[in-house]
Amino acid sequence: MSTHPDPRARLAGGLLFWYAVLGGAIAWALHLLTGWGIDELACAAGSEAVGPVPLRTALSATVVLPALATVGALLAATLLWRRTTHVVTDGEDRPVGRSRLLALVGIWSNLLFLTIIVLGGIALLVLPPCQR
Amino acid sequence: MLGGVLALTGCAGGAPSALDPAGTGAGRVADLWWVLFWISMAVFAEVMVLLVWALVFRRRRDARVRHGQPLRFVAIAGAGIPLVILVTVYALGLRDLVALGDGPGPEATTIEVTGHRWWWEVRVPGVAGATANELHIPVGEKVRIRLRTADVLHSFWVPQLMPKTDLIAGEVRETWLQTDRAGTYRGQCAEYCGTQHAHMAFLVVAEPRREFDAWLSQLGSPAARPQTDAQRRGQEAFEQGSCAGCHTIRGTGADGRIGPDLSDVGSRWSIGAGAVSNDGGHLGGWIANSQTVKPGNFMPPQPVDAQRLPDLIAYLQSLT
Amino acid sequence: MSGSMTAATGTEALTTEMPVGRSTGWWGMVMFVATEATLFACLLGSYFYLRFQYGPTWPPPGITEPTLLRPLVMTAVLLPSSLPVIWAEHGIRRGERWRLRAGLATTLVLGATFLALQASEYTEKLREFTMTTNAYGSLFYVITGFHGLHVLIGLTMISWLLAASLRGGSFGSHRHDRVRNVAIYWHFVDVVWAAILFTIYLSPRL
Amino acid sequence: MSTTAAPAPGASRGDLARLERHWGETPSVRSWLTTVDHKRIGRRYLVTAGLFFALAGLSALAMRTQLARPEAGMLSPEEYNQLFTMHGTTMIFLFATPMLFGFGNVLVPLMIGSRDMAFPKLNALGYWVFLFSGLFMWASLPFGAAPNNGWFAYVPLSDEQHNPGLHMDVYSLGLLFLGVATTAGSINFIVTALKLRAPGMSLNRVPLFVWAIVATGFMVIFALPALNVDNAMLFLDRRFGTHFFDPEAGGNVLLWQHLFWIFGHPDVYIIVMPALGIVSAVLPAFTRRGVVGYPLVVLAIVSISIISFGVWVHHMFATGLPQLSYSFFSAASTIITIPSGIQIFAWLATMMLGRLVLRVPLLFVIGFIVTFVLGGLTGAMFALTAFDQQVTDSYFVVAHFHYVLIGGAVFPMLAGIYFWLPKITGRMYHEGLGRWAFWLVFVGMHVTFFPMHLYGLFGMPRRVYTYRSEAGWDGWNLVSTVGSYVLALGLLLVLVGVVHAIRRGRPAPPDPWGGDTLDWSTDSPPKPYNFPVLPRVRSLHPNWDGPSRESMATGAEPDRVLADGRRTLRTSELDGRRERAVEMPEPSFQPLVLALAMLTFFTALLLAWYPVAAGAAATVAVTLAVWLWPPRRPDTEVGVSA
Amino acid sequence: MNRGLRAPLALLLTLPSLLAAPGCARTDPPPPPQVRNGQPARGAELIARYGCGSCHTIPGIDRAEGLVGPPLTRFGARSYVAGELVNNADNLQRWITDPQAVEPGTAMPNLGVSPLDAQDIAAYLHTLE
């Protein structure tokens, strides 16, 4: 373990950290907004396609891509969790505790968001996109 | 809680209960409800047992503070078990959603219902006439209901037959009804629609196909002719007074389109979409001044000649 | 490469907070901008919601597609107006008060030009359709008007800052919180314009 | 029961005198109008929200009385419709959120070891705006012009054509006005919790109540704009003839519903979340241990606040949109139950592993668990589209959300009132009175609302001013009405208990319950400057932790006293590292003037006096310019470097 | 503390039965009276059933707020029925049974009220002092 990473590495580390904590949330938000928006608006316009792409394919993309992004965030959060497992908190200066807290939050919330996206995907398998 | 269960299973006291389903859609949902209900009871019982256990065994006067973070119990009881239950329930819900979406085919009977403040207009495509606050369906068939609104949002709800569908301004919505049990089923507007939202009920009459066809043909034919002098005077008063400006009686000079078609008003179950029962007293009061019967409705008080009021009642009651 | 990867995924990089000493005012302004941005997101979302429900022809019949020339000029005026603010802010950090004044004045001129252009666009558009013509008209005027109002508020802030900066002792190399906050707001107003340009002027052509 | 006293102040007598001089306020009309003290403002929030609660509660009693019998004529339909609209609007906007903001105002600075909120003047402004907007809305009732369209005001019924008069203008303008207060308060909470935590309070040592308030703040920041846009569009449609919601001119009525519920569903959690925070704050004191699974509870708070933004369409399951798009929201609505479940079981585990001290606040927490679990169970049912379509807009949903909101918000608030009454007033409440109040509230609540599940399933729609006997709902309605009177009696007893405590209560020690957070480390009621010495936090439970407590006692580092001027400490966002001392503002008339100018603005808009509105807007701008005008100072940033 | 809990617990246990009670409680109207004195209570029900309230304001009857005919407030203290008959039980009963016979051309319709029902209605109206 390097004790003093350079600023670039710290920035990358910081971004990875926030991806681990919030990646699933953002991916799910995108999934929901695009999935819902495309479905409701395409069906309201009476069309079963988004441009040249069939509606079901477009909707699958709004499920699969965010799901993959969430899996990535889950892996990042797991990494963060492991990196903070054996660090002894020396009380004052290095409160690793809060990183560990956020790592745990990241793992669990990414799992939750993954579940939501997958459940939406199951609905896509059984429901015709425009059935009311 | 036990009392609640008892109350749920048995006596809803003649209410249009969603738990006394008569239709395919409502039947599905009632089954779903009982699954949800027992799961909920189990979860609730679990919580109560833990709570009572803590209350019984953990009440000690002991000021020593304890620490430690046993996460496993919280993770399993609070997240693991609920996850399994919820995924199951979600799947069940999805199954029933698919079933509710399995509507009638293109050749099925269609009935058009238009929501007005505060009554329901009922028409059948290809049939000339209209009626209000009462629609008939043939037993055993899936019937398409096409829903529009003339003004604000309403919601079409027959608890014993089918979950709600809202009537959206500027759009057409569809739902369907199917029942194997002949009978009458009460429905009511379920989306707040203004002053008299409380009095916007309707009836669904499920009857064998033959009687349904009779209803259809009656809906398409002119209203009954007056038989007595009083009724004839009543019809005259109706056509020449302000009534005809808003109401239609098929086969007469009255062809207003603002209020409900009154061609079969004598046979209806109520006046004012469930506001009061349909009999002479209420009818007379309604004609002369409906604002005291159903305040805020859009029919203005009618200055009818005193002698003509009994005639109008007689005439309208003869329209069956 | 792999060395920096290791460094970036090491405990140190993952768990160190970079102390940047953001002030309460900075956070307040950022939160305010966040809620304002959500406001605009809702407005633009409403635009697309109505647009896609409306049908194939958009704008509705009777209204021509918005022309691009003037909005692009407006963009060319407004987006660069952030640069003098940045320059001014850097100046006051070094204690150069003249840079603060000059930068703010430049931005003030650019922002006012933008509003003047918008006014001239309105006089033209109002002959074609108004806010009450149909939902498109409502969206057009309310969204651009609401943004114009934000530009006006931003300009008021900048004038206020300029007025304060004309007095010695208001700002200095160690006191520039207010400059920073106004700058954040102004950048926000600029960025929102880009979103509006895309929504109102470019998206009907897609 | 712990009887520890506040630690001996580590500040010298001279320091205390200087703190008193800089922070102390002598009671006077002037001080009453100009104060920026978070404790006084918080108290006002609590009292004012309590008054609105009483108004909305009395509306509810009137409605229940009308519904006791079928076809009763006590209220006309117009009156009933205005009452149920004002009941809902007030309970949601003028009671629940402000009440919890009151708790937040009093407690957040105390719990994080700060001397005030980050923006004390903004805080005062928030209160005045809340007060004035509430009065603005209720003033319409005597004129018969109160909002009458339900608290979610669906178009087209709320547009000019179908609802002429001022009713819905009052609604849209009132909520826009109130939005100023809610937004200001939320930003204040977020920034306070991010920047003014005592040194050493890294994120993993932040009390759960503060987590909850911050999450609430973020939800408000991102949810409220949707409501504001919606109401602005409604007002423009009504007053100036735009067509956002007019399907005949390209508008769409479902746009209103989408925007409303994008706000509306997070709002449910905006109300419930801080209340759950109260539960997490009350439990440790009465179970003698920290909340079990702190990280999981934090997770629950964070994930609920995010997922709550993606469930809004479940309020629209009956509008006939494509079923697939429903399913995305159905999935989120189902899964949002899990974080709530985590919290419930964390509290249960806390009780099972702790030592229960059964005082009134804990009674209310138990009442909360029972009620909220029932509400949550029916809530999970609403996530299923098919079931939702059957029971939405019926009395079943009325039962559900009263279980959630009374169970999830009112019970915790009552627990909080009894819990912090000693801290806020310096007086102990009467235990017996409190018990009676609890049992009456608990029984009354269930007798009122449990039957609503039943007659909802039996087909009774909500928002009806009367019903026919033939539908078979009479008996249940009578039970509900009887229950509502019992509930009202219980709430009255709560009020009696509070008044009794203030008049006759025993003086309260600094820490009557043995609480774990910093609010129990200072006097009851706290001095205007909260802490003579700002603490140095070394654990999640600083008041149970020797070193943290000693950091406030003798021998403290002098740079945490900060007695020369109104100053407090600023720290870093994540790790809570000390950055510098910051100057806090003096009391000022500016917040009151600004709020009055806004009141004038909105009243003038309502009455269409547009020149007056323009003048008021100019006054707002000028007041703000003066407020924020930089003081002439030497070229240093305010405060000293750490 | 145990003592403090007992009473509320009892209350809690009786709660479900309280909740269960009203669902089934639907009473049928009593059998028609054989006694030949008018029964005001039944009269009140009949007033609601015949819809008198749609035209008349009648104290004590739900939603009887009609403004078509004269208000029947304090009816028992009035002197005449329909402006021509002395207000006593028999005349009132006659008027209710067949108003057109008493005053041809009146706006009050014949509602087919049986003499028995009319007697009870009259009895109720005469309680309105």
mmCIF file of C-alpha atoms in Angstrom, chain D residues 447-625:
data_model
loop_
_atom_site.group_PDB
_atom_site.id
_atom_site.type_symbol
_atom_site.label_atom_id
_atom_site.label_comp_id
_atom_site.label_asym_id
_atom_site.label_seq_id
_atom_site.Cartn_x
_atom_site.Cartn_y
_atom_site.Cartn_z
ATOM 1 C CA VAL D 447 -60.794 2.338 16.357
ATOM 2 C CA THR D 448 -60.988 5.210 13.904
ATOM 3 C CA PHE D 449 -58.891 3.873 11.095
ATOM 4 C CA PHE D 450 -58.950 0.083 11.292
ATOM 5 C CA PRO D 451 -62.590 -0.138 10.146
ATOM 6 C CA MET D 452 -61.715 2.021 7.152
ATOM 7 C CA HIS D 453 -59.789 -0.932 5.714
ATOM 8 C CA LEU D 454 -63.031 -2.865 5.866
ATOM 9 C CA TYR D 455 -65.484 -0.424 4.421
ATOM 10 C CA GLY D 456 -62.926 0.462 1.789
ATOM 11 C CA LEU D 457 -62.882 -3.167 0.721
ATOM 12 C CA PHE D 458 -66.655 -3.103 0.925
ATOM 13 C CA GLY D 459 -66.678 -0.493 -1.797
ATOM 14 C CA MET D 460 -66.868 2.906 -0.110
ATOM 15 C CA PRO D 461 -64.970 5.492 -2.147
ATOM 16 C CA ARG D 462 -63.061 8.252 -0.408
ATOM 17 C CA ARG D 463 -63.959 11.936 -0.477
ATOM 18 C CA VAL D 464 -67.724 11.448 -0.358
ATOM 19 C CA TYR D 465 -69.605 13.909 1.833
ATOM 20 C CA THR D 466 -72.305 11.365 2.535
ATOM 21 C CA TYR D 467 -73.447 7.894 1.556
ATOM 22 C CA ARG D 468 -76.681 5.968 1.226
ATOM 23 C CA SER D 469 -77.633 3.522 3.915
ATOM 24 C CA GLU D 470 -78.412 0.866 1.322
ATOM 25 C CA ALA D 471 -74.700 0.468 0.563
ATOM 26 C CA GLY D 472 -74.203 -1.067 3.994
ATOM 27 C CA TRP D 473 -71.399 1.103 5.321
ATOM 28 C CA ASP D 474 -73.210 2.786 8.225
ATOM 29 C CA GLY D 475 -72.150 0.687 11.204
ATOM 30 C CA TRP D 476 -68.466 0.910 10.408
ATOM 31 C CA ASN D 477 -68.604 4.627 9.861
ATOM 32 C CA LEU D 478 -70.162 5.100 13.254
ATOM 33 C CA VAL D 479 -67.326 3.119 14.847
ATOM 34 C CA SER D 480 -64.798 5.319 13.061
ATOM 35 C CA THR D 481 -66.488 8.441 14.304
ATOM 36 C CA VAL D 482 -66.532 7.222 17.892
ATOM 37 C CA GLY D 483 -62.828 6.384 17.539
ATOM 38 C CA SER D 484 -62.042 9.823 16.189
ATOM 39 C CA TYR D 485 -63.453 11.411 19.337
ATOM 40 C CA VAL D 486 -61.373 9.122 21.523
ATOM 41 C CA LEU D 487 -58.326 10.062 19.465
ATOM 42 C CA ALA D 488 -59.128 13.745 19.823
ATOM 43 C CA LEU D 489 -59.487 13.325 23.569
ATOM 44 C CA GLY D 490 -56.084 11.636 23.734
ATOM 45 C CA LEU D 491 -54.469 14.439 21.771
ATOM 46 C CA LEU D 492 -56.120 16.951 24.054
ATOM 47 C CA LEU D 493 -54.513 15.141 26.989
ATOM 48 C CA VAL D 494 -51.129 15.495 25.294
ATOM 49 C CA LEU D 495 -51.715 19.231 25.175
ATOM 50 C CA VAL D 496 -52.798 19.224 28.818
ATOM 51 C CA GLY D 497 -49.625 17.319 29.662
ATOM 52 C CA VAL D 498 -47.421 19.847 27.896
ATOM 53 C CA VAL D 499 -49.115 22.813 29.549
ATOM 54 C CA HIS D 500 -48.968 21.058 32.900
ATOM 55 C CA ALA D 501 -45.267 20.423 32.490
ATOM 56 C CA ILE D 502 -44.524 24.018 31.593
ATOM 57 C CA ARG D 503 -46.621 25.358 34.487
ATOM 58 C CA ARG D 504 -46.013 22.785 37.190
ATOM 59 C CA GLY D 505 -43.372 20.346 36.011
ATOM 60 C CA ARG D 506 -40.312 19.497 38.092
ATOM 61 C CA PRO D 507 -37.165 21.212 36.853
ATOM 62 C CA ALA D 508 -35.385 18.879 34.471
ATOM 63 C CA PRO D 509 -31.756 17.823 34.914
ATOM 64 C CA PRO D 510 -29.510 18.150 31.849
ATOM 65 C CA ASP D 511 -29.814 14.453 31.077
ATOM 66 C CA PRO D 512 -32.979 12.961 32.572
ATOM 67 C CA TRP D 513 -32.989 9.803 30.421
ATOM 68 C CA GLY D 514 -29.321 8.977 29.994
ATOM 69 C CA GLY D 515 -29.372 9.776 26.289
ATOM 70 C CA ASP D 516 -26.473 9.082 23.992
ATOM 71 C CA THR D 517 -26.291 12.222 21.855
ATOM 72 C CA LEU D 518 -24.748 15.614 22.477
ATOM 73 C CA ASP D 519 -28.066 17.325 23.142
ATOM 74 C CA TRP D 520 -27.996 15.602 26.537
ATOM 75 C CA SER D 521 -24.531 16.942 27.280
ATOM 76 C CA THR D 522 -25.698 20.474 27.852
ATOM 77 C CA ASP D 523 -28.133 22.316 30.114
ATOM 78 C CA SER D 524 -31.911 21.925 30.038
ATOM 79 C CA PRO D 525 -32.894 24.241 28.468
ATOM 80 C CA PRO D 526 -29.588 24.929 26.752
ATOM 81 C CA LYS D 527 -27.890 28.296 27.007
ATOM 82 C CA PRO D 528 -28.263 30.522 23.920
ATOM 83 C CA TYR D 529 -24.798 29.419 22.819
ATOM 84 C CA ASN D 530 -25.669 25.705 23.377
ATOM 85 C CA PHE D 531 -22.214 24.590 24.496
ATOM 86 C CA PRO D 532 -19.775 26.620 26.571
ATOM 87 C CA VAL D 533 -17.047 24.479 25.037
ATOM 88 C CA LEU D 534 -17.682 22.871 21.676
ATOM 89 C CA PRO D 535 -17.147 19.120 21.989
ATOM 90 C CA ARG D 536 -14.520 16.937 20.384
ATOM 91 C CA VAL D 537 -16.423 13.791 19.340
ATOM 92 C CA ARG D 538 -14.771 10.390 19.641
ATOM 93 C CA SER D 539 -17.617 7.920 19.148
ATOM 94 C CA LEU D 540 -21.132 7.398 17.846
ATOM 95 C CA HIS D 541 -22.515 7.912 21.372
ATOM 96 C CA PRO D 542 -20.582 10.928 22.633
ATOM 97 C CA ASN D 543 -22.679 11.367 25.759
ATOM 98 C CA TRP D 544 -21.916 7.783 26.792
ATOM 99 C CA ASP D 545 -18.267 8.125 26.013
ATOM 100 C CA GLY D 546 -15.813 9.460 28.564
ATOM 101 C CA PRO D 547 -13.305 11.192 26.282
ATOM 102 C CA SER D 548 -16.040 12.980 24.309
ATOM 103 C CA ARG D 549 -17.627 14.241 27.509
ATOM 104 C CA GLU D 550 -14.317 15.252 28.973
ATOM 105 C CA SER D 551 -13.592 17.263 25.849
ATOM 106 C CA MET D 552 -16.272 19.676 27.058
ATOM 107 C CA ALA D 553 -15.034 19.720 30.644
ATOM 108 C CA THR D 554 -12.107 21.323 32.340
ATOM 109 C CA GLY D 555 -8.820 21.330 30.570
ATOM 110 C CA ALA D 556 -10.376 21.686 27.155
ATOM 111 C CA GLU D 557 -8.377 23.182 24.353
ATOM 112 C CA PRO D 558 -9.205 26.900 24.468
ATOM 113 C CA ASP D 559 -9.844 27.114 20.721
ATOM 114 C CA ARG D 560 -13.134 25.291 21.173
ATOM 115 C CA VAL D 561 -14.530 28.001 23.449
ATOM 116 C CA LEU D 562 -14.589 30.808 20.860
ATOM 117 C CA ALA D 563 -15.965 33.366 23.280
ATOM 118 C CA ASP D 564 -14.974 36.537 21.425
ATOM 119 C CA GLY D 565 -17.921 37.074 19.119
ATOM 120 C CA ARG D 566 -20.757 34.877 17.885
ATOM 121 C CA ARG D 567 -18.684 32.063 16.532
ATOM 122 C CA THR D 568 -18.825 28.346 15.983
ATOM 123 C CA LEU D 569 -16.603 25.763 14.337
ATOM 124 C CA ARG D 570 -16.633 24.662 10.716
ATOM 125 C CA THR D 571 -15.421 21.157 9.838
ATOM 126 C CA SER D 572 -14.943 19.024 6.734
ATOM 127 C CA GLU D 573 -17.895 17.243 5.150
ATOM 128 C CA LEU D 574 -16.916 13.584 5.428
ATOM 129 C CA ASP D 575 -14.328 13.227 8.153
ATOM 130 C CA GLY D 576 -15.405 16.090 10.361
ATOM 131 C CA ARG D 577 -11.942 17.590 10.488
ATOM 132 C CA ARG D 578 -11.739 21.065 11.904
ATOM 133 C CA GLU D 579 -11.376 23.759 9.254
ATOM 134 C CA ARG D 580 -11.893 27.142 10.901
ATOM 135 C CA ALA D 581 -14.096 29.169 13.157
ATOM 136 C CA VAL D 582 -16.968 30.975 11.481
ATOM 137 C CA GLU D 583 -18.847 34.096 12.457
ATOM 138 C CA MET D 584 -22.621 33.783 13.032
ATOM 139 C CA PRO D 585 -25.024 36.637 12.270
ATOM 140 C CA GLU D 586 -26.669 38.919 14.831
ATOM 141 C CA PRO D 587 -30.450 39.104 15.323
ATOM 142 C CA SER D 588 -32.127 41.071 12.548
ATOM 143 C CA PHE D 589 -35.429 42.428 11.286
ATOM 144 C CA GLN D 590 -34.522 41.487 7.729
ATOM 145 C CA PRO D 591 -36.111 38.001 7.760
ATOM 146 C CA LEU D 592 -39.418 39.386 8.985
ATOM 147 C CA VAL D 593 -39.411 42.226 6.454
ATOM 148 C CA LEU D 594 -38.564 39.827 3.643
ATOM 149 C CA ALA D 595 -41.327 37.421 4.634
ATOM 150 C CA LEU D 596 -43.834 40.273 4.853
ATOM 151 C CA ALA D 597 -42.814 41.456 1.406
ATOM 152 C CA MET D 598 -43.358 37.939 0.085
ATOM 153 C CA LEU D 599 -46.742 37.754 1.781
ATOM 154 C CA THR D 600 -47.675 41.001 0.073
ATOM 155 C CA PHE D 601 -46.438 39.617 -3.216
ATOM 156 C CA PHE D 602 -48.533 36.466 -3.042
ATOM 157 C CA THR D 603 -51.619 38.226 -1.708
ATOM 158 C CA ALA D 604 -51.376 40.766 -4.506
ATOM 159 C CA LEU D 605 -51.030 37.988 -7.073
ATOM 160 C CA LEU D 606 -54.080 36.266 -5.620
ATOM 161 C CA LEU D 607 -56.176 39.393 -5.784
ATOM 162 C CA ALA D 608 -54.744 40.396 -9.176
ATOM 163 C CA TRP D 609 -53.224 43.656 -7.928
ATOM 164 C CA TYR D 610 -50.261 43.229 -10.210
ATOM 165 C CA PRO D 611 -48.616 46.627 -9.640
ATOM 166 C CA VAL D 612 -48.580 45.895 -5.912
ATOM 167 C CA ALA D 613 -47.054 42.497 -6.642
ATOM 168 C CA ALA D 614 -44.326 44.155 -8.704
ATOM 169 C CA GLY D 615 -43.635 46.576 -5.852
ATOM 170 C CA ALA D 616 -43.461 43.704 -3.378
ATOM 171 C CA ALA D 617 -41.058 41.812 -5.640
ATOM 172 C CA ALA D 618 -38.824 44.884 -5.754
ATOM 173 C CA THR D 619 -38.955 45.080 -1.953
ATOM 174 C CA VAL D 620 -37.879 41.442 -1.801
ATOM 175 C CA ALA D 621 -34.905 42.186 -4.051
ATOM 176 C CA VAL D 622 -33.864 45.269 -2.074
ATOM 177 C CA THR D 623 -34.178 43.473 1.277
ATOM 178 C CA LEU D 624 -32.045 40.641 -0.025
ATOM 179 C CA ALA D 625 -29.451 43.073 -1.374
#
